[in-house]
């Protein structure tokens, strides 16, 4: 039976810079290209043309011909490790959803990189708050004003883009899922244009609408709007508790986030079709204390879900030295929570996997984090005293 990926057939992922991919899981090389080899960009190109492009359809054809394209390695790798991949999860969820020839049914939208956090697992492409640190770390060969020119598409691809907004309005009837990211969606105008348009659509009750936020901003009418859909998921990104979270998610204010979270919890109580949850981006930074983070949110009746980050070796837990991985697992298994222990078995498979270039990159995290500490005048060992000692023993 040929490989199939329903998400690639049904979806588009609009990148922060205005470039477009078939999905949000494929590698950066999957960006839709024109026949001359240049990248499409919503700053100048019609999204309808991108949907019909040969480069998007090429991935679908590869799957049809049972070709495991390297563009989809982020699904092949977990499958090879015995872990259910996004492709498999979406194939189950979307099994009965009809593919439309002329438009997507699923829109994953990241309308720019405007953000109020500079998370350590993030970068300047995804967050405007990263610009100064990225310039100091990687681009001191050019002045800051010149450096910023690279981010012109991030700033303007979605700003008052009338053609894009027209196409999205034309497609609205057929779209069954909006999945909104940032930057930070709560400070990006297009996020609310799309939400308000979807709320009043005749098919609103057949749609899902998801928003991913860092929780720094409270909108008193947000949950009520999300309740107008068949199902909505409001995911707040929190990576640890207290000062650990504020260190990882630079710019965050723990007390502010928890206050907003409690308000959103109250708002969501009257709407069973709105799911409020915490999303934890799992990196070497928060891995050791992940069990404590999950336990904290369980104590306040909030579901917390961990998601692997593998875009860079320093963000990828698989590159940690083996003895640190083993100590993490040992710590995790000390809990008496049976639900958590079931999760540990699943996480251990991925954690103990070693990428092909593992041997040369085991120190990636600590090396990168030291550089960032220097730029931000912070100290990992002061925020994570117990965990940091494990690296001293390597």
PDB file of N, CA, C and O in Angstrom, residues 95 190 276 283 304 367:
ATOM      1  N   UNK A  95      -9.193  10.744   8.119  1.00  0.00           N
ATOM      2  CA  UNK A  95      -9.466   9.632   7.200  1.00  0.00           C
ATOM      3  C   UNK A  95     -10.671   9.883   6.303  1.00  0.00           C
ATOM      4  O   UNK A  95     -10.661   9.528   5.116  1.00  0.00           O
ATOM      5  N   UNK A 190      -3.881  39.970  11.973  1.00  0.00           N
ATOM      6  CA  UNK A 190      -4.492  39.021  11.038  1.00  0.00           C
ATOM      7  C   UNK A 190      -5.104  37.833  11.768  1.00  0.00           C
ATOM      8  O   UNK A 190      -6.100  37.267  11.307  1.00  0.00           O
ATOM      9  N   UNK A 276      -8.870  23.782  26.799  1.00  0.00           N
ATOM     10  CA  UNK A 276      -7.760  24.623  27.235  1.00  0.00           C
ATOM     11  C   UNK A 276      -6.657  23.722  27.772  1.00  0.00           C
ATOM     12  O   UNK A 276      -6.904  22.886  28.644  1.00  0.00           O
ATOM     13  N   UNK A 283      12.808  20.329  25.469  1.00  0.00           N
ATOM     14  CA  UNK A 283      14.186  20.550  25.044  1.00  0.00           C
ATOM     15  C   UNK A 283      15.113  20.099  26.168  1.00  0.00           C
ATOM     16  O   UNK A 283      14.653  19.777  27.269  1.00  0.00           O
ATOM     17  N   UNK A 304      -1.486  19.036  30.502  1.00  0.00           N
ATOM     18  CA  UNK A 304      -0.208  19.509  29.971  1.00  0.00           C
ATOM     19  C   UNK A 304       0.342  18.465  29.006  1.00  0.00           C
ATOM     20  O   UNK A 304       0.420  17.287  29.345  1.00  0.00           O
ATOM     21  N   UNK A 367      27.016  24.102  25.068  1.00  0.00           N
ATOM     22  CA  UNK A 367      27.821  25.113  24.383  1.00  0.00           C
ATOM     23  C   UNK A 367      26.963  26.295  23.934  1.00  0.00           C
ATOM     24  O   UNK A 367      27.315  27.461  24.145  1.00  0.00           O
TER      25      UNK A 367
END
